[in-house]
Short mmCIF file of C-alpha atoms in Angstrom, two decimals:
data_model
loop_
_atom_site.label_atom_id
_atom_site.label_comp_id
_atom_site.label_asym_id
_atom_site.label_seq_id
_atom_site.Cartn_x
_atom_site.Cartn_y
_atom_site.Cartn_z
CA MET E 1414 40.98 40.16 -94.10
CA ILE E 1415 43.04 39.72 -90.98
CA SER E 1416 41.91 42.62 -88.83
CA ALA E 1417 38.07 41.11 -89.11
CA ILE E 1418 40.05 37.78 -87.71
CA LEU E 1419 40.94 39.33 -84.94
CA ALA E 1420 37.83 41.30 -84.52
CA ALA E 1421 35.97 38.13 -84.01
CA PHE E 1422 38.64 36.50 -81.76
CA VAL E 1423 38.63 39.44 -79.31
CA LEU E 1424 34.76 39.05 -79.46
CA LEU E 1425 34.59 35.51 -78.58
CA ALA E 1426 37.11 35.77 -76.15
CA GLY E 1427 35.69 38.26 -74.37
CA SER E 1428 32.05 36.81 -74.41
CA THR E 1429 31.02 34.94 -71.00
CA PRO E 1430 31.85 30.73 -71.35
CA ALA E 1431 28.88 28.66 -72.22
CA ALA E 1432 27.41 26.06 -69.92
CA PRO E 1433 30.02 22.72 -69.92
CA PRO E 1434 28.52 20.21 -72.02
CA ALA E 1435 26.65 17.29 -69.97
CA PRO E 1436 29.15 14.40 -69.17
CA ALA E 1437 28.43 11.47 -71.25
CA PRO E 1438 26.81 8.55 -69.39
CA ALA E 1439 29.76 6.08 -68.13
CA LEU E 1440 28.82 2.22 -68.45
CA THR E 1441 28.33 1.19 -65.06
CA ALA E 1442 27.98 -2.40 -63.12
CA PRO E 1443 24.48 -2.33 -62.90
CA THR E 1444 24.39 -1.67 -67.14
CA LYS E 1445 26.88 -4.45 -67.35
CA ALA E 1446 24.77 -6.82 -65.55
CA LYS E 1447 21.30 -5.99 -67.60
CA ALA E 1448 23.32 -6.78 -70.82
CA ALA E 1449 24.43 -10.07 -69.07
CA ASP E 1450 21.28 -11.14 -67.93
CA ASP E 1451 19.51 -10.31 -71.22
CA PRO E 1452 20.23 -13.53 -73.63
CA ASN E 1453 19.25 -10.92 -76.75
CA ALA E 1454 21.80 -8.24 -75.59
CA LEU E 1455 24.37 -7.70 -78.12
CA VAL E 1456 28.20 -7.88 -76.96
CA CYS E 1457 30.52 -6.25 -79.29
CA LYS E 1458 34.11 -6.78 -79.37
CA SER E 1459 37.06 -5.88 -81.36
CA GLU E 1460 39.07 -9.31 -82.76
CA PRO E 1461 42.42 -9.60 -83.80
CA VAL E 1462 42.87 -10.83 -87.62
CA LEU E 1463 45.70 -13.51 -88.02
CA GLY E 1464 48.39 -11.57 -90.53
CA SER E 1465 47.00 -8.05 -90.22
CA ARG E 1466 47.25 -5.56 -87.68
CA LEU E 1467 44.20 -4.18 -88.28
CA ALA E 1468 41.04 -5.60 -86.01
CA THR E 1469 37.48 -6.51 -86.75
CA LYS E 1470 34.53 -5.75 -84.73
CA ARG E 1471 32.51 -8.84 -84.03
CA CYS E 1472 29.18 -8.41 -82.64
CA ARG E 1473 26.98 -11.28 -80.82
CA THR E 1474 24.43 -12.13 -78.54
CA VAL E 1475 24.88 -12.98 -75.14
CA ALA E 1476 23.02 -16.55 -76.07
CA ASP E 1477 25.44 -17.04 -78.84
CA ILE E 1478 28.49 -16.36 -76.78
CA ALA E 1479 27.25 -19.01 -74.31
CA GLN E 1480 26.25 -21.29 -76.83
CA ARG E 1481 29.39 -21.38 -78.49
CA LYS E 1482 31.68 -21.81 -74.78
CA LEU E 1483 29.55 -24.74 -74.21
CA ASP E 1484 30.21 -26.32 -77.86
CA ASP E 1485 34.10 -25.40 -77.67
CA ARG E 1486 34.47 -27.08 -74.25
CA ALA E 1487 32.41 -29.93 -75.29
CA ALA E 1488 34.42 -30.45 -78.58
CA LEU E 1489 37.71 -30.58 -76.45
CA GLU E 1490 36.36 -32.92 -74.00
CA ARG E 1491 35.77 -35.18 -77.11
CA VAL E 1492 39.53 -34.84 -78.33
CA GLN E 1493 40.83 -35.57 -75.12
CA VAL E 1494 39.14 -38.50 -74.26
CA ARG E 1495 40.42 -39.66 -78.01
CA GLN E 1496 43.60 -39.11 -76.79
CA ASP E 1497 43.27 -41.23 -73.91
CA ALA E 1498 41.58 -43.77 -75.48
CA VAL E 1499 44.87 -43.90 -78.39
CA ARG E 1500 47.34 -44.24 -75.30
#
């Protein structure tokens, strides 16, 4: 049994190496720019969970992210105006 394994190893080691695998396409700036231009493009992000070491993956569209950013900014401005009125 061991001799069969050694023989297979010797045969594989003596054979010519196969062609190297093609490199995986890397994300470049133009690809990211296309995603930012398309409002329906999905953007996935790993976000930490409070009280856990594990992160969750959240996927949203570019349009949803932009809308949430505007809503959060408007809410913050409303709170700041209220604080100024109280003082």
